[in-house]
Amino acid sequence: MTKVLLVGGGGREDAICRAMVRSEASVYAVLKNENPSILRLSTDHRIMDETDHDKILAFARESGVELAFIGPDPVLNTPLVDRLWQSGIPVASPSLSAARIETSKEYMRSLLARHGISGNIASRTFTDPEELSSYVRDLEHEFVVKPLGLTGGKGVRVMGDHFQNPAEGLAYAKDILDHDGKVLIEDKVQGEEFSLQVFTDGSHVAPMPIAQDYKRAYEGDTGPNTGGMGAITDADLSLPFLRAGIRENALGIMRHIIRAMKEEGNQFRGIMYGQFMQTRSDLRVIEVNARFADPEGINVLHILYDDLLEILFGIAEGDLRTYVNFNPLSTALKYIVPVGYGSKPEPGMLEVGDLDYPNVSVYYAAVSGSISSVKMTSSRSLAMIATGQSIEEASDAVERSMSCIRGNFYHRRDIGSRELMKKKIESAGIST
Ligand code: GLY
């Protein structure tokens, strides 16, 4: 059995761990929470700070792992990957420098500009409060305020959604500037957002099905931003409200980014995930990330047909094949979170009963306890996912199975629902 190091203890890592075990890997897990699913599946584990690269390296060496994979972005923002390689352990995740495509929005935007990669959005970084104020005062269109580094999806604020006028946006931008010494102001673009994840060894690129993540806490896309309340994928690899050719277009942009990074001597190996916006007239790059998305990574790993371990070795060794197979099914995933998640969470206990439908599964996220009884934290608890012939069918299956979970929790019923899908298709002007 191949010994593999896996860092991370969320729902995404539970899905990675299950796919590794399907590939007959023996998993050595490093995680900060006692995730009962990962603990049950792994050969050995350490509960510890996931960014303590010295200790993780020591665990990897003493366990004799033959491959390593990193789940969470804060860990990619440490020298762990570089140090594993230096110790002779292949890693299917990007180096500290390559992970800048996610950890530095300035690097990402300037890479796109240097290489004339399409989909870029006008943006400016500010370090001076006076320059920031005068730029915002003169702006004649809506804008977005972004911290430059990692924020777990929660730091971005959009005019019209999270603040209503330039003065409010400026006040938020100044708070970030005070705290971080830098802030990014981007033009606002509107449309349907989607995620395209790819496997890449820095030269070869194998795409996954497109997914859509639902970031806002409440139904109807209202409330505070969260790490993601759920996600959908469709059997045809695109989504019903995306125009023909959008997937190819997005994939072309990702191939161009990967080529540009290689040309600049900053080769990217691992999972790259592009967050795109289909606007009325074109396609824009919102963010580029250096890992599986959470929850979108769970959707795609759940229907991955090929052997994950073989793919990860292909990434690390530079001979990734360019086509990866997925089961031709749609998926809908809904995160079960504590009541008040995103503002004032009230975590309690959840009882996980037997699931009555074979097409429904539960992944474990920021919880501890046992498979049948988990202790919630203030973060996401369980990801319930179903497969179906359509997104709507999968969404209904999740709803039917929610009664298997007992306790005080919240989830977004609207993700993948008939009403929401119809509304999205109509507003994109797609004829069915
Ligand atoms: N789905 C949001 C994220 O993974 O950043």
CSV table of C-alpha atoms and ligand atoms in Angstrom, one decimal:
chain,number,residue,atom,x,y,z
A,1,MET,CA,0.0,0.0,0.0
A,2,THR,CA,1.3,3.5,-0.9
A,3,LYS,CA,1.7,5.7,2.1
A,4,VAL,CA,0.4,9.2,1.6
A,5,LEU,CA,0.5,12.3,3.8
A,6,LEU,CA,-2.7,14.4,3.8
A,7,VAL,CA,-2.9,17.7,5.5
A,8,GLY,CA,-6.3,19.2,6.5
A,9,GLY,CA,-9.3,18.1,8.4
A,10,GLY,CA,-12.4,19.7,6.6
A,11,GLY,CA,-15.1,18.3,4.4
A,12,ARG,CA,-12.8,18.7,1.4
A,13,GLU,CA,-10.1,16.6,3.0
A,14,ASP,CA,-12.6,14.0,4.1
A,15,ALA,CA,-13.5,13.7,0.3
A,16,ILE,CA,-9.8,13.6,-0.6
A,17,CYS,CA,-9.1,10.9,2.1
A,18,ARG,CA,-12.0,8.8,0.9
A,19,ALA,CA,-10.7,9.0,-2.7
A,20,MET,CA,-7.2,8.1,-1.6
A,21,VAL,CA,-8.5,5.1,0.3
A,22,ARG,CA,-10.5,4.0,-2.8
A,23,SER,CA,-7.1,4.1,-4.5
A,24,GLU,CA,-5.8,1.7,-1.8
A,25,ALA,CA,-3.6,4.4,-0.2
A,26,SER,CA,-2.6,4.2,3.4
A,27,VAL,CA,-3.3,7.8,4.6
A,28,TYR,CA,-1.2,9.6,7.2
A,29,ALA,CA,-3.3,12.6,8.2
A,30,VAL,CA,-2.4,15.9,9.8
A,31,LEU,CA,-5.4,17.9,11.0
A,32,LYS,CA,-6.4,20.3,13.7
A,33,ASN,CA,-9.8,18.8,14.5
A,34,GLU,CA,-10.7,15.2,15.4
A,35,ASN,CA,-12.6,14.7,12.1
A,36,PRO,CA,-14.2,11.3,12.8
A,37,SER,CA,-14.3,10.2,9.2
A,38,ILE,CA,-10.6,11.0,8.5
A,39,LEU,CA,-9.6,9.4,11.8
A,40,ARG,CA,-11.5,6.3,10.9
A,41,LEU,CA,-10.0,6.0,7.5
A,42,SER,CA,-6.4,7.0,8.1
A,43,THR,CA,-3.6,4.6,9.2
A,44,ASP,CA,-2.1,7.2,11.6
A,45,HIS,CA,-2.8,10.8,12.3
A,46,ARG,CA,-1.6,13.8,14.3
A,47,ILE,CA,-3.9,16.4,15.7
A,48,MET,CA,-1.9,19.7,15.5
A,49,ASP,CA,-1.5,23.1,14.0
A,50,GLU,CA,-1.7,22.4,10.3
A,51,THR,CA,0.8,25.3,9.5
A,52,ASP,CA,3.5,23.9,11.8
A,53,HIS,CA,5.7,22.7,8.9
A,54,ASP,CA,8.6,21.5,11.1
A,55,LYS,CA,6.4,19.1,12.9
A,56,ILE,CA,4.5,18.0,9.8
A,57,LEU,CA,7.8,17.3,8.0
A,58,ALA,CA,9.0,15.2,11.0
A,59,PHE,CA,5.7,13.2,10.9
A,60,ALA,CA,6.1,12.6,7.1
A,61,ARG,CA,9.6,11.4,7.5
A,62,GLU,CA,9.0,9.1,10.4
A,63,SER,CA,5.9,7.6,8.6
A,64,GLY,CA,7.9,7.0,5.4
A,65,VAL,CA,5.3,8.6,3.2
A,66,GLU,CA,5.8,8.3,-0.6
A,67,LEU,CA,3.6,11.2,-1.6
A,68,ALA,CA,2.1,14.3,0.1
A,69,PHE,CA,-1.0,16.3,-0.6
A,70,ILE,CA,-2.1,19.6,1.0
A,71,GLY,CA,-5.7,20.6,1.3
A,72,PRO,CA,-6.1,24.0,2.9
A,73,ASP,CA,-4.8,27.3,1.5
A,74,PRO,CA,-3.1,28.6,4.8
A,75,VAL,CA,-0.8,25.5,4.7
A,76,LEU,CA,0.1,26.3,1.0
A,77,ASN,CA,1.2,29.7,2.4
A,78,THR,CA,4.0,28.0,4.4
A,79,PRO,CA,7.3,26.4,3.1
A,80,LEU,CA,5.9,22.9,3.8
A,81,VAL,CA,5.7,21.8,0.1
A,82,ASP,CA,9.2,23.0,-0.7
A,83,ARG,CA,10.6,21.3,2.4
A,84,LEU,CA,8.9,18.0,1.6
A,85,TRP,CA,10.5,18.1,-1.9
A,86,GLN,CA,13.9,18.9,-0.4
A,87,SER,CA,13.5,15.8,1.9
A,88,GLY,CA,12.9,13.7,-1.2
A,89,ILE,CA,9.1,13.4,-0.7
A,90,PRO,CA,7.1,14.1,-3.9
A,91,VAL,CA,4.2,16.5,-3.5
A,92,ALA,CA,1.1,16.9,-5.7
A,93,SER,CA,0.5,20.5,-4.4
A,94,PRO,CA,2.1,23.8,-5.5
A,95,SER,CA,5.3,25.3,-4.0
A,96,LEU,CA,5.1,28.4,-1.8
A,97,SER,CA,6.0,30.5,-4.8
A,98,ALA,CA,3.5,28.9,-7.2
A,99,ALA,CA,0.7,29.2,-4.6
A,100,ARG,CA,1.0,33.0,-4.9
A,101,ILE,CA,-1.5,32.6,-7.7
A,102,GLU,CA,-4.0,32.4,-4.7
A,103,THR,CA,-2.1,33.9,-1.8
A,104,SER,CA,-1.3,37.2,-3.6
A,105,LYS,CA,-4.1,38.8,-5.7
A,106,GLU,CA,-1.6,41.3,-6.9
A,107,TYR,CA,0.6,38.5,-8.4
A,108,MET,CA,-2.4,36.9,-10.0
A,109,ARG,CA,-3.7,40.2,-11.6
A,110,SER,CA,-0.2,41.2,-12.8
A,111,LEU,CA,0.5,37.7,-14.3
A,112,LEU,CA,-2.7,38.0,-16.3
A,113,ALA,CA,-1.7,41.5,-17.5
A,114,ARG,CA,1.9,40.6,-18.3
A,115,HIS,CA,0.8,37.7,-20.5
A,116,GLY,CA,-2.3,39.3,-22.1
A,117,ILE,CA,-4.4,36.5,-20.6
A,118,SER,CA,-8.1,37.3,-21.3
A,119,GLY,CA,-10.7,37.8,-18.5
A,120,ASN,CA,-8.6,40.2,-16.4
A,121,ILE,CA,-10.4,42.8,-14.3
A,122,ALA,CA,-9.2,46.4,-13.8
A,123,SER,CA,-7.8,46.6,-10.3
A,124,ARG,CA,-5.4,48.8,-8.2
A,125,THR,CA,-3.5,48.1,-5.0
A,126,PHE,CA,-3.2,51.0,-2.5
A,127,THR,CA,-0.8,51.5,0.3
A,128,ASP,CA,-1.6,55.2,0.8
A,129,PRO,CA,-4.9,56.3,2.4
A,130,GLU,CA,-5.0,59.6,0.5
A,131,GLU,CA,-4.5,58.0,-2.9
A,132,LEU,CA,-7.1,55.4,-2.0
A,133,SER,CA,-9.7,58.1,-1.1
A,134,SER,CA,-9.1,60.2,-4.2
A,135,TYR,CA,-9.3,57.0,-6.5
A,136,VAL,CA,-12.6,55.9,-4.9
A,137,ARG,CA,-14.1,59.4,-5.0
A,138,ASP,CA,-13.3,59.6,-8.8
A,139,LEU,CA,-14.7,56.2,-9.6
A,140,GLU,CA,-17.8,56.4,-11.8
A,141,HIS,CA,-18.8,52.7,-11.5
A,142,GLU,CA,-19.4,50.2,-8.7
A,143,PHE,CA,-16.3,48.5,-7.2
A,144,VAL,CA,-15.2,45.6,-5.0
A,145,VAL,CA,-12.9,45.8,-1.9
A,146,LYS,CA,-10.5,42.9,-1.4
A,147,PRO,CA,-7.7,42.2,1.1
A,148,LEU,CA,-4.6,41.0,-0.9
A,149,GLY,CA,-4.0,37.8,1.0
A,150,LEU,CA,-6.0,34.8,2.2
A,151,THR,CA,-9.4,35.5,3.9
A,152,GLY,CA,-11.2,32.1,3.8
A,153,GLY,CA,-13.6,33.6,1.2
A,154,LYS,CA,-14.9,36.1,3.8
A,155,GLY,CA,-13.0,39.3,3.3
A,156,VAL,CA,-14.3,40.4,-0.1
A,157,ARG,CA,-17.0,43.0,-0.1
A,158,VAL,CA,-19.0,44.0,-3.2
A,159,MET,CA,-20.8,47.3,-3.7
A,160,GLY,CA,-24.6,46.7,-3.9
A,161,ASP,CA,-24.2,43.4,-2.0
A,162,HIS,CA,-22.2,44.1,1.1
A,163,PHE,CA,-22.0,47.9,1.1
A,164,GLN,CA,-24.3,50.4,-0.6
A,165,ASN,CA,-22.3,53.4,-1.4
A,166,PRO,CA,-18.7,54.6,-2.1
A,167,ALA,CA,-18.3,56.0,1.4
A,168,GLU,CA,-19.1,52.7,3.1
A,169,GLY,CA,-16.8,50.9,0.7
A,170,LEU,CA,-14.0,53.4,1.4
A,171,ALA,CA,-14.4,53.0,5.1
A,172,TYR,CA,-14.1,49.2,4.8
A,173,ALA,CA,-11.0,49.6,2.4
A,174,LYS,CA,-9.4,51.9,5.0
A,175,ASP,CA,-9.9,49.3,7.8
A,176,ILE,CA,-8.1,46.7,5.6
A,177,LEU,CA,-5.3,49.2,4.8
A,178,ASP,CA,-4.9,50.0,8.5
A,179,HIS,CA,-4.7,46.3,9.3
A,180,ASP,CA,-2.7,44.9,6.3
A,181,GLY,CA,-0.9,47.9,5.0
A,182,LYS,CA,-2.4,47.2,1.5
A,183,VAL,CA,-5.8,46.9,-0.1
A,184,LEU,CA,-7.1,46.1,-3.6
A,185,ILE,CA,-9.9,47.9,-5.4
A,186,GLU,CA,-11.4,46.1,-8.4
A,187,ASP,CA,-14.1,47.0,-10.9
A,188,LYS,CA,-17.3,45.2,-10.1
A,189,VAL,CA,-18.5,42.6,-12.7
A,190,GLN,CA,-21.9,41.0,-12.6
A,191,GLY,CA,-23.3,37.7,-13.8
A,192,GLU,CA,-23.1,34.0,-12.9
A,193,GLU,CA,-20.1,32.9,-11.0
A,194,PHE,CA,-18.7,29.4,-11.4
A,195,SER,CA,-15.6,27.3,-10.5
A,196,LEU,CA,-13.5,25.3,-12.9
A,197,GLN,CA,-10.9,23.0,-11.1
A,198,VAL,CA,-8.1,21.3,-13.0
A,199,PHE,CA,-5.4,18.8,-12.3
A,200,THR,CA,-2.0,20.0,-13.6
A,201,ASP,CA,1.6,19.0,-13.5
A,202,GLY,CA,2.6,22.5,-14.8
A,203,SER,CA,2.5,21.3,-18.4
A,204,HIS,CA,-0.4,18.9,-18.8
A,205,VAL,CA,-3.9,20.0,-17.8
A,206,ALA,CA,-6.9,17.7,-17.0
A,207,PRO,CA,-10.2,19.5,-16.3
A,208,MET,CA,-13.0,18.6,-13.8
A,209,PRO,CA,-16.7,19.3,-14.1
A,210,ILE,CA,-17.6,23.0,-13.6
A,211,ALA,CA,-19.2,23.7,-10.3
A,212,GLN,CA,-21.2,26.5,-8.7
A,213,ASP,CA,-20.6,27.5,-5.1
A,214,TYR,CA,-23.1,29.4,-2.9
A,215,LYS,CA,-21.2,31.7,-0.7
A,216,ARG,CA,-23.9,33.7,0.9
A,217,ALA,CA,-25.2,32.4,4.2
A,218,TYR,CA,-29.0,32.7,3.5
A,219,GLU,CA,-31.4,31.6,0.8
A,220,GLY,CA,-31.8,33.9,-2.2
A,221,ASP,CA,-28.1,34.7,-2.0
A,222,THR,CA,-28.4,37.1,1.0
A,223,GLY,CA,-26.6,37.4,4.2
A,224,PRO,CA,-22.9,37.4,5.0
A,225,ASN,CA,-20.3,35.7,2.9
A,226,THR,CA,-19.2,32.2,4.2
A,227,GLY,CA,-16.7,29.6,3.2
A,228,GLY,CA,-19.4,28.2,1.0
A,229,MET,CA,-22.9,26.8,1.9
A,230,GLY,CA,-23.1,24.2,-0.9
A,231,ALA,CA,-22.3,23.5,-4.6
A,232,ILE,CA,-23.7,21.8,-7.7
A,233,THR,CA,-22.3,20.1,-10.7
A,234,ASP,CA,-24.1,18.8,-13.8
A,235,ALA,CA,-23.6,15.5,-15.7
A,236,ASP,CA,-22.6,17.3,-18.9
A,237,LEU,CA,-19.6,18.9,-17.1
A,238,SER,CA,-20.9,22.5,-17.6
A,239,LEU,CA,-24.0,24.1,-15.9
A,240,PRO,CA,-27.4,24.7,-17.5
A,241,PHE,CA,-27.2,28.5,-17.1
A,242,LEU,CA,-23.8,28.8,-18.8
A,243,ARG,CA,-23.6,29.7,-22.5
A,244,ALA,CA,-22.2,27.2,-25.0
A,245,GLY,CA,-18.4,27.4,-25.2
A,246,ILE,CA,-18.0,29.0,-21.8
A,247,ARG,CA,-16.3,25.9,-20.3
A,248,GLU,CA,-13.8,25.7,-23.2
A,249,ASN,CA,-13.2,29.5,-22.9
A,250,ALA,CA,-12.5,29.2,-19.1
A,251,LEU,CA,-10.3,26.1,-19.7
A,252,GLY,CA,-8.3,28.1,-22.3
A,253,ILE,CA,-7.7,30.8,-19.7
A,254,MET,CA,-6.5,28.3,-17.1
A,255,ARG,CA,-4.2,26.6,-19.7
A,256,HIS,CA,-2.8,30.1,-20.5
A,257,ILE,CA,-2.2,30.9,-16.8
A,258,ILE,CA,-0.4,27.5,-16.2
A,259,ARG,CA,1.7,28.1,-19.4
A,260,ALA,CA,2.6,31.7,-18.3
A,261,MET,CA,3.7,30.5,-14.8
A,262,LYS,CA,5.9,27.8,-16.4
A,263,GLU,CA,7.5,30.4,-18.8
A,264,GLU,CA,8.3,32.6,-15.8
A,265,GLY,CA,10.0,29.7,-14.0
A,266,ASN,CA,7.2,29.4,-11.4
A,267,GLN,CA,5.7,26.1,-12.5
A,268,PHE,CA,2.4,25.2,-10.8
A,269,ARG,CA,1.8,21.5,-9.8
A,270,GLY,CA,-1.4,20.6,-8.1
A,271,ILE,CA,-5.0,21.5,-8.3
A,272,MET,CA,-5.8,24.9,-9.8
A,273,TYR,CA,-9.2,26.3,-9.4
A,274,GLY,CA,-10.4,29.3,-11.3
A,275,GLN,CA,-13.4,31.3,-10.1
A,276,PHE,CA,-15.0,32.9,-13.2
A,277,MET,CA,-17.9,35.2,-13.9
A,278,GLN,CA,-20.1,34.8,-17.0
A,279,THR,CA,-21.2,38.3,-17.7
A,280,ARG,CA,-23.8,39.4,-20.3
A,281,SER,CA,-21.0,39.7,-22.9
A,282,ASP,CA,-17.9,37.9,-21.8
A,283,LEU,CA,-16.0,35.9,-19.2
A,284,ARG,CA,-14.0,37.3,-16.4
A,285,VAL,CA,-11.5,35.9,-13.9
A,286,ILE,CA,-12.6,36.6,-10.3
A,287,GLU,CA,-9.9,34.6,-8.5
A,288,VAL,CA,-7.4,31.8,-9.1
A,289,ASN,CA,-6.8,29.4,-6.3
A,290,ALA,CA,-4.1,26.8,-5.7
A,291,ARG,CA,-6.1,23.9,-4.3
A,292,PHE,CA,-9.4,22.0,-4.4
A,293,ALA,CA,-12.3,24.3,-3.6
A,294,ASP,CA,-14.5,23.6,-0.6
A,295,PRO,CA,-17.2,22.5,-1.2
A,296,GLU,CA,-16.8,22.2,-5.0
A,297,GLY,CA,-13.9,19.8,-4.5
A,298,ILE,CA,-16.2,17.4,-2.7
A,299,ASN,CA,-18.7,17.4,-5.6
A,300,VAL,CA,-16.1,16.4,-8.1
A,301,LEU,CA,-14.2,13.9,-5.9
A,302,HIS,CA,-17.5,12.2,-5.1
A,303,ILE,CA,-18.0,11.4,-8.8
A,304,LEU,CA,-14.3,10.9,-9.7
A,305,TYR,CA,-14.1,7.6,-11.7
A,306,ASP,CA,-10.4,7.4,-12.2
A,307,ASP,CA,-7.8,6.5,-9.5
A,308,LEU,CA,-6.9,9.6,-7.5
A,309,LEU,CA,-3.5,8.3,-6.4
A,310,GLU,CA,-2.4,7.7,-10.0
A,311,ILE,CA,-3.5,11.3,-10.9
A,312,LEU,CA,-1.6,12.7,-7.9
A,313,PHE,CA,1.6,10.8,-8.8
A,314,GLY,CA,1.1,12.1,-12.4
A,315,ILE,CA,1.1,15.7,-11.0
A,316,ALA,CA,4.1,15.2,-8.8
A,317,GLU,CA,6.1,13.3,-11.5
A,318,GLY,CA,5.2,15.6,-14.4
A,319,ASP,CA,3.5,12.9,-16.5
A,320,LEU,CA,-0.2,13.7,-15.8
A,321,ARG,CA,-2.6,12.4,-18.5
A,322,THR,CA,-4.8,15.1,-20.0
A,323,TYR,CA,-8.1,13.4,-19.5
A,324,VAL,CA,-9.7,12.3,-16.2
A,325,ASN,CA,-13.0,10.5,-16.1
A,326,PHE,CA,-15.9,11.3,-13.9
A,327,ASN,CA,-19.2,9.4,-13.4
A,328,PRO,CA,-21.8,11.1,-15.7
A,329,LEU,CA,-24.0,12.2,-12.9
A,330,SER,CA,-25.2,15.6,-11.5
A,331,THR,CA,-24.5,16.4,-7.9
A,332,ALA,CA,-26.0,18.8,-5.3
A,333,LEU,CA,-24.2,19.4,-2.0
A,334,LYS,CA,-25.5,21.3,1.0
A,335,TYR,CA,-23.5,22.1,4.1
A,336,ILE,CA,-25.1,21.6,7.4
A,337,VAL,CA,-23.9,24.4,9.7
A,338,PRO,CA,-24.7,25.7,13.2
A,339,VAL,CA,-27.6,28.1,13.5
A,340,GLY,CA,-26.2,31.6,13.2
A,341,TYR,CA,-23.2,30.5,11.0
A,342,GLY,CA,-21.6,33.5,9.4
A,343,SER,CA,-22.6,35.9,12.2
A,344,LYS,CA,-23.2,34.4,15.7
A,345,PRO,CA,-22.9,30.7,15.4
A,346,GLU,CA,-24.5,28.5,18.1
A,347,PRO,CA,-22.7,25.1,17.8
A,348,GLY,CA,-24.2,22.1,19.5
A,349,MET,CA,-24.4,18.3,18.9
A,350,LEU,CA,-25.7,16.5,15.8
A,351,GLU,CA,-26.9,12.9,15.6
A,352,VAL,CA,-26.2,11.3,12.2
A,353,GLY,CA,-28.7,8.5,11.5
A,354,ASP,CA,-28.6,5.9,8.7
A,355,LEU,CA,-29.1,7.4,5.2
A,356,ASP,CA,-32.1,5.8,3.5
A,357,TYR,CA,-31.0,6.5,-0.1
A,358,PRO,CA,-27.9,4.9,-1.8
A,359,ASN,CA,-27.3,8.1,-3.8
A,360,VAL,CA,-26.8,10.3,-0.7
A,361,SER,CA,-23.7,10.6,1.4
A,362,VAL,CA,-22.4,12.7,4.3
A,363,TYR,CA,-18.9,14.1,4.5
A,364,TYR,CA,-17.5,15.4,7.8
A,365,ALA,CA,-16.1,18.9,8.1
A,366,ALA,CA,-15.1,21.0,11.2
A,367,VAL,CA,-16.4,18.6,13.7
A,368,SER,CA,-15.2,16.1,16.3
A,369,GLY,CA,-16.9,13.2,18.0
A,370,SER,CA,-18.0,9.9,16.3
A,371,ILE,CA,-19.5,9.0,13.0
A,372,SER,CA,-23.0,8.9,14.5
A,373,SER,CA,-22.7,11.8,17.0
A,374,VAL,CA,-20.7,14.9,16.2
A,375,LYS,CA,-19.8,18.0,18.1
A,376,MET,CA,-20.1,21.1,16.0
A,377,THR,CA,-17.7,24.1,16.0
A,378,SER,CA,-18.5,27.6,14.8
A,379,SER,CA,-17.6,26.5,11.2
A,380,ARG,CA,-19.2,24.1,8.7
A,381,SER,CA,-20.2,20.7,10.1
A,382,LEU,CA,-21.4,18.1,7.6
A,383,ALA,CA,-21.7,18.2,3.8
A,384,MET,CA,-24.7,16.2,2.6
A,385,ILE,CA,-24.3,15.3,-1.1
A,386,ALA,CA,-26.5,13.4,-3.6
A,387,THR,CA,-26.1,12.3,-7.2
A,388,GLY,CA,-28.9,12.3,-9.7
A,389,GLN,CA,-29.8,12.5,-13.4
A,390,SER,CA,-30.2,16.3,-12.9
A,391,ILE,CA,-29.1,18.9,-10.4
A,392,GLU,CA,-32.7,19.3,-9.3
A,393,GLU,CA,-33.2,15.6,-8.7
A,394,ALA,CA,-30.0,15.5,-6.6
A,395,SER,CA,-31.1,18.6,-4.6
A,396,ASP,CA,-34.5,16.9,-3.8
A,397,ALA,CA,-32.6,13.8,-2.6
A,398,VAL,CA,-30.6,15.9,-0.2
A,399,GLU,CA,-33.7,17.5,1.1
A,400,ARG,CA,-35.4,14.1,1.7
A,401,SER,CA,-32.4,12.9,3.6
A,402,MET,CA,-32.0,15.9,5.9
A,403,SER,CA,-34.4,14.2,8.4
A,404,CYS,CA,-31.5,11.7,9.1
A,405,ILE,CA,-29.6,14.5,10.8
A,406,ARG,CA,-31.0,15.4,14.2
A,407,GLY,CA,-30.0,18.5,16.2
A,408,ASN,CA,-30.2,22.3,15.9
A,409,PHE,CA,-28.7,23.2,12.5
A,410,TYR,CA,-29.2,25.3,9.4
A,411,HIS,CA,-28.8,24.5,5.7
A,412,ARG,CA,-29.7,26.3,2.4
A,413,ARG,CA,-32.7,24.5,0.9
A,414,ASP,CA,-32.5,26.5,-2.3
A,415,ILE,CA,-29.2,25.2,-3.6
A,416,GLY,CA,-30.0,23.2,-6.8
A,417,SER,CA,-33.7,23.6,-6.3
A,418,ARG,CA,-36.1,23.7,-9.3
A,419,GLU,CA,-37.0,27.4,-8.5
A,420,LEU,CA,-33.5,28.6,-8.3
A,421,MET,CA,-32.3,26.7,-11.4
A,422,LYS,CA,-35.2,28.0,-13.4
A,423,LYS,CA,-34.5,31.5,-12.3
A,424,LYS,CA,-30.8,31.3,-13.2
A,425,ILE,CA,-31.5,29.8,-16.7
A,426,GLU,CA,-34.1,32.5,-17.4
A,427,SER,CA,-31.9,35.3,-16.2
A,428,ALA,CA,-29.0,34.0,-18.3
A,429,GLY,CA,-31.3,34.1,-21.4
A,430,ILE,CA,-30.6,30.4,-22.1
A,431,SER,CA,-33.4,28.7,-24.1
A,432,THR,CA,-34.2,25.1,-22.9
B,1,GLY,N1,-15.6,27.6,-2.5
B,1,GLY,C1,-14.8,28.6,-2.0
B,1,GLY,C2,-13.4,28.2,-1.7
B,1,GLY,O1,-13.0,27.1,-1.7
B,1,GLY,O2,-12.6,29.1,-1.6
